[in-house]
Coordinates of C-alpha atoms in Angstrom, one line a residue:
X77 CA 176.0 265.8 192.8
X78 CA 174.3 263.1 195.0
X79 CA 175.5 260.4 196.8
X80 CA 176.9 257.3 195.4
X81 CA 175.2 254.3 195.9
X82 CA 175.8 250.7 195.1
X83 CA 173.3 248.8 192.3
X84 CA 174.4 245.5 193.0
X85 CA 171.6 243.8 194.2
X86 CA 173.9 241.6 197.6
X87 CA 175.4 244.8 198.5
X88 CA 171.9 247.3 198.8
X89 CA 170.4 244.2 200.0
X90 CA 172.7 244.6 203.4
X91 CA 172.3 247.9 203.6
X92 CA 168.6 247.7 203.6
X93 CA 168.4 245.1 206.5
X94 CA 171.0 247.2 208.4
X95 CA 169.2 250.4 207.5
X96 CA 165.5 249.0 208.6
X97 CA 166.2 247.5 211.9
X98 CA 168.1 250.7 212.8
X99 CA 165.3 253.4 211.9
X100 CA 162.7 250.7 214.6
X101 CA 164.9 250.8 216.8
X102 CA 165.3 254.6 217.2
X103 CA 161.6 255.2 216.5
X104 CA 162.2 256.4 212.6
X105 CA 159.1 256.9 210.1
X106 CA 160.1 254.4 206.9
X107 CA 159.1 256.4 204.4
X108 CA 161.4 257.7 201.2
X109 CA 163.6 260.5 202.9
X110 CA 164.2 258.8 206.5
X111 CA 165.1 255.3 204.1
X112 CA 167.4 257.8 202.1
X113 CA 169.3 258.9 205.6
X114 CA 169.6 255.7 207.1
X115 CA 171.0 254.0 203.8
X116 CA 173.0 256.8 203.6
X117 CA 174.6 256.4 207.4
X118 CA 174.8 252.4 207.2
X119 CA 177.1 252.2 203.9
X120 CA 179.3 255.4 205.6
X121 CA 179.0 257.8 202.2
X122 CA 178.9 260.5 204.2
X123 CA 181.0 260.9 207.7
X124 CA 179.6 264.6 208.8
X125 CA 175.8 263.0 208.3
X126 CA 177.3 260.3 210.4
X127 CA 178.0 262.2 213.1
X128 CA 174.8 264.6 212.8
X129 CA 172.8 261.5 213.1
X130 CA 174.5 259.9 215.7
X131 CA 174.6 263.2 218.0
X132 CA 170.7 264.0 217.0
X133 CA 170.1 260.4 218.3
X134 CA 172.1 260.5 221.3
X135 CA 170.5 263.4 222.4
X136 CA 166.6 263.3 221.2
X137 CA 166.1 259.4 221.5
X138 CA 165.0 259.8 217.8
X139 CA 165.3 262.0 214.8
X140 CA 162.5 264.5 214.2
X141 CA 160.6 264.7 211.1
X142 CA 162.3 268.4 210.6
X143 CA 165.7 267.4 211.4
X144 CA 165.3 264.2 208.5
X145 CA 164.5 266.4 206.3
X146 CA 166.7 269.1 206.3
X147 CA 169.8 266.6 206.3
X148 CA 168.2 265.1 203.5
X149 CA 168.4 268.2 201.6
X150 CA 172.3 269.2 203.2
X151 CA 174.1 265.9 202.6
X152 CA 171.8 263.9 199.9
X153 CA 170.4 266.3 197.3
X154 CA 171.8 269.7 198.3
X155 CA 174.3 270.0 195.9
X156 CA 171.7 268.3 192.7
X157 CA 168.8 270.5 194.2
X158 CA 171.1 273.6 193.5
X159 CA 172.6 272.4 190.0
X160 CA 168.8 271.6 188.7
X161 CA 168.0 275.3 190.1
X162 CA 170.5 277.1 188.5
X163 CA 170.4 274.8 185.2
X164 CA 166.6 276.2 185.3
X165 CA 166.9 279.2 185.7
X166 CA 169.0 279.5 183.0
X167 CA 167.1 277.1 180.3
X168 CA 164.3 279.4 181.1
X169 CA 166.2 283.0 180.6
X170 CA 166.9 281.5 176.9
X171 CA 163.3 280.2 176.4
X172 CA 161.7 283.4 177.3
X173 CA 164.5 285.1 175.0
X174 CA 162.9 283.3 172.0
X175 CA 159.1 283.6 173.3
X176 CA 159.5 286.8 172.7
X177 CA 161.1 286.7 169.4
X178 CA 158.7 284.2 167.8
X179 CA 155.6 286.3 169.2
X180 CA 157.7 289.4 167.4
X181 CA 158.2 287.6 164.1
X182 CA 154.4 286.7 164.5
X183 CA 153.0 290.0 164.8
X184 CA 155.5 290.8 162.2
X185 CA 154.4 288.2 159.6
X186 CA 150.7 289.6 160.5
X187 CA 151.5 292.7 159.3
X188 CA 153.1 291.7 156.1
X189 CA 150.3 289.3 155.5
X190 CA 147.6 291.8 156.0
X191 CA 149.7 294.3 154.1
X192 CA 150.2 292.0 151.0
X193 CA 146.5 291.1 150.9
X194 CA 146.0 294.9 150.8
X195 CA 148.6 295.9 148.0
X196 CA 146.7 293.2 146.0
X197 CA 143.5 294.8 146.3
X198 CA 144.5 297.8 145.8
X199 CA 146.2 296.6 142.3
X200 CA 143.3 294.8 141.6
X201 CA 141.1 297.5 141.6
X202 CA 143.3 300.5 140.6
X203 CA 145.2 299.5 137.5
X204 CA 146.6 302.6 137.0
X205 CA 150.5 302.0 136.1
X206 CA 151.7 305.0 138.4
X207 CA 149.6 303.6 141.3
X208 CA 150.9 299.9 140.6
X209 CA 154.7 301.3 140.8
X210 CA 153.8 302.7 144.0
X211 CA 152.5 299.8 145.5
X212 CA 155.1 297.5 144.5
X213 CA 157.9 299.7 146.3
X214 CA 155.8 299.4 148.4
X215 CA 155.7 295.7 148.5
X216 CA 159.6 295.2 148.5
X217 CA 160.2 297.7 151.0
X218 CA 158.1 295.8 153.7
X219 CA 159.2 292.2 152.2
X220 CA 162.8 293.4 152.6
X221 CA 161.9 294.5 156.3
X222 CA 160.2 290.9 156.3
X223 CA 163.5 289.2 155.9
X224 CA 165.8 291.3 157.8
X225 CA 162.9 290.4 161.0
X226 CA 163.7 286.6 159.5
X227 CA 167.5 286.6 160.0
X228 CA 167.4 288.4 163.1
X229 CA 165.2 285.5 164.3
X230 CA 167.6 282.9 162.9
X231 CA 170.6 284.3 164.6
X232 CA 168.5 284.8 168.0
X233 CA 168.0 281.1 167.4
X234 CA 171.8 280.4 166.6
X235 CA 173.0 282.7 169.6
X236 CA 170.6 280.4 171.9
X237 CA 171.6 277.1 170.7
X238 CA 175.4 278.5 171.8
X239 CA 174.1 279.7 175.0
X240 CA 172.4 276.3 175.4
X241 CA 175.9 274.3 174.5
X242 CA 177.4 276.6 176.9
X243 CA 175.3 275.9 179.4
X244 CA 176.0 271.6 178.8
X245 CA 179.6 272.4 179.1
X246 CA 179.3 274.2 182.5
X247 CA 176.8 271.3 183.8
X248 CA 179.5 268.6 183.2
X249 CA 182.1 270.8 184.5
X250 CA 180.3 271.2 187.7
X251 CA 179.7 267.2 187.8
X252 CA 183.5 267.1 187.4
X253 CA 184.2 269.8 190.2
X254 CA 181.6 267.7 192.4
X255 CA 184.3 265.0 192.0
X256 CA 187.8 266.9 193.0
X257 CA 189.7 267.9 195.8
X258 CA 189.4 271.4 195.6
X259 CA 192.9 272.0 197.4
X260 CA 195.1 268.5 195.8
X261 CA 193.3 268.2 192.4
X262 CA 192.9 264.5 193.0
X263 CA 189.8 262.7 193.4
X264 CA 187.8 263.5 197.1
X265 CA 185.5 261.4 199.3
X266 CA 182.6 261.6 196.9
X267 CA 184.8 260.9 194.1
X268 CA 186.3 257.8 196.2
X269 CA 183.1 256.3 197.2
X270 CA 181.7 256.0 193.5
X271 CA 184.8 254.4 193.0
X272 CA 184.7 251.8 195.9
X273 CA 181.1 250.8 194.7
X274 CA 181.9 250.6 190.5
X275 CA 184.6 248.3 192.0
X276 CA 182.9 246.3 194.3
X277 CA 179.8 245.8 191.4
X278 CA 182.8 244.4 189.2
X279 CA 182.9 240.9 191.1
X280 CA 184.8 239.6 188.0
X281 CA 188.1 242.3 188.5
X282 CA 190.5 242.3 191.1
X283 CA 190.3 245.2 193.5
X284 CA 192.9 247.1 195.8
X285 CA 192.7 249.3 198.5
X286 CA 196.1 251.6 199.7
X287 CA 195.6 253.7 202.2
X288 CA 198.1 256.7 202.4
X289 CA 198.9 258.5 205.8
X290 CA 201.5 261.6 206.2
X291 CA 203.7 260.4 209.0
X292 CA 203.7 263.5 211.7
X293 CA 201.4 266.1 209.3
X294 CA 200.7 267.6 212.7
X295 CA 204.2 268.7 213.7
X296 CA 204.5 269.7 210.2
X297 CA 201.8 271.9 210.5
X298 CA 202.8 273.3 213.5
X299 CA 206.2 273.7 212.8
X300 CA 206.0 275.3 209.7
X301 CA 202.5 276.8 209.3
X302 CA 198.9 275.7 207.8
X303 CA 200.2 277.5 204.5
X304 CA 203.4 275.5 204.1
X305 CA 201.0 272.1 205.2
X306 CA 198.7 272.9 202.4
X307 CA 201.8 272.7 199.9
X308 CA 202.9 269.4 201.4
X309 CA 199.2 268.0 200.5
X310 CA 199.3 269.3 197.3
X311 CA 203.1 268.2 196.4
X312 CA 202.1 264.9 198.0
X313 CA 199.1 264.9 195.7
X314 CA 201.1 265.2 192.9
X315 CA 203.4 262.7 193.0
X316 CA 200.3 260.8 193.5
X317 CA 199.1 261.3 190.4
X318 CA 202.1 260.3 188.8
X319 CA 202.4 256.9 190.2
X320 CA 198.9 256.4 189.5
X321 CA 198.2 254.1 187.1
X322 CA 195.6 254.8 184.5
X323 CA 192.5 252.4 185.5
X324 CA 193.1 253.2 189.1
X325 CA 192.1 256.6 191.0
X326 CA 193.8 258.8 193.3
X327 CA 191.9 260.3 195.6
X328 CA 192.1 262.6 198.8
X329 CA 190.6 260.6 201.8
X330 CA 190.5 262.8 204.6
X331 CA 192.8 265.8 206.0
X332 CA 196.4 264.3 205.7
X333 CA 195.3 261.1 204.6
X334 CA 195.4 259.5 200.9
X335 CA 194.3 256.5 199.0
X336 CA 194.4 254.7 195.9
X337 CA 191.4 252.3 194.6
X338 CA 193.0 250.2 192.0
X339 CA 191.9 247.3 189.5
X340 CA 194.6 244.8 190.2
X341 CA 195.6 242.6 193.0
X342 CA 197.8 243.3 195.9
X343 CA 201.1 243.0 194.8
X344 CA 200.1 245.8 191.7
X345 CA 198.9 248.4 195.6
X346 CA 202.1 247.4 196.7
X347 CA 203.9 248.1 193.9
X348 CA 202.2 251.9 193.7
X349 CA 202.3 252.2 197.4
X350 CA 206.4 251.6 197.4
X351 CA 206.8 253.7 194.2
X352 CA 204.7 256.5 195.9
X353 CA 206.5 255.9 199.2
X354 CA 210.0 256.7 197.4
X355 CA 209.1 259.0 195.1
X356 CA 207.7 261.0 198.2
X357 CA 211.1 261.0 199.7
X358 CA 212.2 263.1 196.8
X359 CA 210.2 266.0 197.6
X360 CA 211.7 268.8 198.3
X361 CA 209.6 271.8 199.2
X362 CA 210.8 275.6 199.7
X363 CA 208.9 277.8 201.5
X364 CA 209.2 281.4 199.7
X365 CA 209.4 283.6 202.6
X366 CA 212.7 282.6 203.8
X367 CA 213.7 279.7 201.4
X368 CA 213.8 277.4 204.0
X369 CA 213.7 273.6 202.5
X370 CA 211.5 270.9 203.5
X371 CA 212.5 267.6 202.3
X372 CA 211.7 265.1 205.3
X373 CA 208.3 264.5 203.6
X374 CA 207.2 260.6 204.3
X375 CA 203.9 258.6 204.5
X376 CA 203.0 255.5 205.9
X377 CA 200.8 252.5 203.8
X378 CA 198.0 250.2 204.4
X379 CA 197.5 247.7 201.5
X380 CA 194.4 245.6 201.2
X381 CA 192.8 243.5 198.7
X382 CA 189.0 242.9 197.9
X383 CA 188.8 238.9 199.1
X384 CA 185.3 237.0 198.0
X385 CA 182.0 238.1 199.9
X386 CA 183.8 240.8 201.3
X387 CA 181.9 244.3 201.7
X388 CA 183.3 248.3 201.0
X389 CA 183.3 249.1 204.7
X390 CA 185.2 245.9 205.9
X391 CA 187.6 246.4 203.0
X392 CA 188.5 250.0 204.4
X393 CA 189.2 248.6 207.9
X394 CA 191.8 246.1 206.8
X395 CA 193.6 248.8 205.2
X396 CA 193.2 250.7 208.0
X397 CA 194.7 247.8 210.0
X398 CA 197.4 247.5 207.7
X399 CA 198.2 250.9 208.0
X400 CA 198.5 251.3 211.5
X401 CA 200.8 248.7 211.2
X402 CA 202.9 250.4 209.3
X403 CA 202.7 253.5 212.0
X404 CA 203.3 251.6 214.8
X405 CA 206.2 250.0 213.5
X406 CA 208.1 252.5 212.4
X407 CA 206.1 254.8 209.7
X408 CA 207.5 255.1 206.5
X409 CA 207.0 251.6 205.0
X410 CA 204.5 249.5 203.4
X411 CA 202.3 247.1 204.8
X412 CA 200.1 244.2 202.9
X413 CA 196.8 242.9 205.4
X414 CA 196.2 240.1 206.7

C-alpha cells in the first residue's frame, strides 16, 4: 500500500516548508512526483528512500528527472501500482467471462425469438392438427433448451459474484499483509508510521512512545546462528503482543529493535515497557539441533511521551535518547525522557 501521510493541516504544513526549500536548494523540478519524494524524505516514512536520496544528491548535485521517477514508483506507489494491476486483471478475466455469456444468451434468445415467430406462422397457416402437434414439440423442445441456456447464465452470474467476493477478501488481506512483519507477526515500519500520524492527528488523546532494543542481538547472532536470532525476534515478538494493550500497537521497528505506540500517558509505556521487560526474562528458547537453552534474553527501554506542539520525528528522538540511556547504563531497564 502507499505511504502514510499525516492530514492534519500544522503537521503537512511543516513538511511542505521543509520539503520546498529542500528541492531549490538541490535544483529539484516542483511538480507532483518530485513534491511526493521530498515529502516523503522530510517526515522519514521511508529510511531506504532516505538514503537513495541522500546518496543520489551527494553524488549528482541534484536528482534527475529519471531517478525521481523511478523511486517514486519503488517506495511510493510500487506496492498500490501492483495491487490495482493485479485487482484488474482479475475484474476483467470475470467481465469478459460474462461478455461472452450474455452475447451467448443473445444469440440464443434470437434464435428462439425468430423460431417462435415462425412456429406461429406456420400454425397460422397450416391448421392441420397433425402439423400443429408437430410444431408445438417443437415449440417446447427449443423453449426447454431456452431455459436450460437461462440457468446456465444465472449460475455463470452466481459463480462470478463469488469469484468477485473472493477477490474483495484477498484485496483486504493483501492491505493487511502490507501492514505485518512478515518474520514477528507484529505491526512493521509502514504499519508503525500510520500509527504515529492517527496518533499525532488525535491532539485530544495522550500519546506514548517505547522504544524496545535487544541488549547484545549481535553476539547472539553470532554465537548462536541467524536461524536461532530469528526465533529470539519472533519469541520476543510474542511476548509483545501479550503485554500489548488493546488500543495500542506493537510493532517491529527495525532489525532487533521494537516499539510500542500507545494511547495513554507515560506511566501506562512504562508500565508495558517493565511488564515486557520481565516477562522477556522468562523466555526460554531451545534450539532443536542440540537442545541447547537460551534463556539470557533481555532488552533495553526508551519511554517518551507526546508533549504539546511536539512533532512525530522529535518524539522518536527522545525515545531514542531515553533509550540509550538505558544502554549505557546498564541495559536491561526502563528509562522515562526528559
Amino acid at each position: 500500500m502507499p505511504l502514510e501521510f499525516p492530514e492534519d493541516t500544522t503537521l503537512a504544513s511543516r513538511y511542505v516548508k521543509q520539503a520546498l526549500p529542500m528541492m531549490i536548494k538541490n535544483k529539484i523540478a516542483p511538480n507532483p512526483c518530485n513534491f511526493a519524494l521530498w515529502y516523503a524524505y522530510v517526515s522519514n516514512r521511508d529510511l531506504a528512500l532516505n538514503k537513495k536520496l541522500d546518496v543520489t544528491i551527494k553524488e549528482k548535485g541534484t536528482c534527475p528527472d529519471i531517478v525521481s521517477r523511478e523511486l517514486f514508483k519503488k517506495h511510493v506507489i510500487k506496492e498500490e501500482i501492483a495491487l490495482q494491476k493485479n485487482l484488474q486483471e482479475s475484474l476483467s478475466n470475470v467481465v469478459q467471462e460474462l461478455v461472452s455469456s450474455v452475447n451467448d444468451t443473445k444469440n440464443q434468445t434470437n434464435t428462439f425469438t425468430q423460431y417462435l415467430e415462425t412456429s406461429l406462422n406456420e400454425i397460422l397457416s397450416d391448421p392441420d392438427p397433425v402439423h400443429i402437434q408437430e410444431t408445438v414439440k417443437n415449440l417446447i423442445k427449443t423453449t426447454k433448451d431456452a431455459s436450460f441456456l437461462a440457468n446456465e447464465f444465472q449460475s455463470q452470474l452466481q459463480t462470478a459474484e463469488e469469484e468477485i467476493t473472493a477477490l474483495k477478501q484477498q484485496l483486504d488481506q493483501r492491505e493487511e499483509d502490507a501492514y505485518l512483519d512478515a518474520l514477528t507477526k507484529v505491526g512493521n515500519r509502514r504499519a508503525f508510521d500510520r500509527r504515529l500520524v492517527e496518533l499525532f492527528q488525535d491532539t485530544d488523546t495522550d500519546a506514548t512512545l517505547v522504544l524496545v532494543d535487544l541488549d547484545h542481538f549481535k553476539n547472539l547472532n553470532d554465537t548462536y546462528g541467524h536461524l536461532m536470532g530469528d526465533k529470539v525476534l519472533q519469541g520476543v515478538a510474542k511476548v509483545m503482543q501479550k503485554t500489548c494493550p488493546d488500543s495500542a500497537l506493537a510493532a517491529r521497528y527495525g532489525g532487533e529493535e521494537f516499539a510500542f505506540l500507545i494511547q495513554g500517558n507515560a506511566d501506562a509505556g512504562a508500565r508495558v515497557a517493565e511488564q515486557t521487560r520481565q516477562l522477556l526474562g522468562k523466555l526460554l528458547l531451545r534450539k532443536k539441533s542440540d537442545g541447547q537453552v537460551i534463556d539470557n534474553i533481555t532488552a533495553s527501554f526508551g519511554v517518551a511521551q507526546r508533549t504539546a506542539g511536539e512533532y512525530p520525528e522529535q518524539l522518536i528522538e527522545r525515545a531514542d535518547k531515553a533509550l540509550y540511556e538505558a544502554k549505557e547504563t546498564g541495559r536491561n531497564r526502563v528509562t522515562m525522557a526528559a
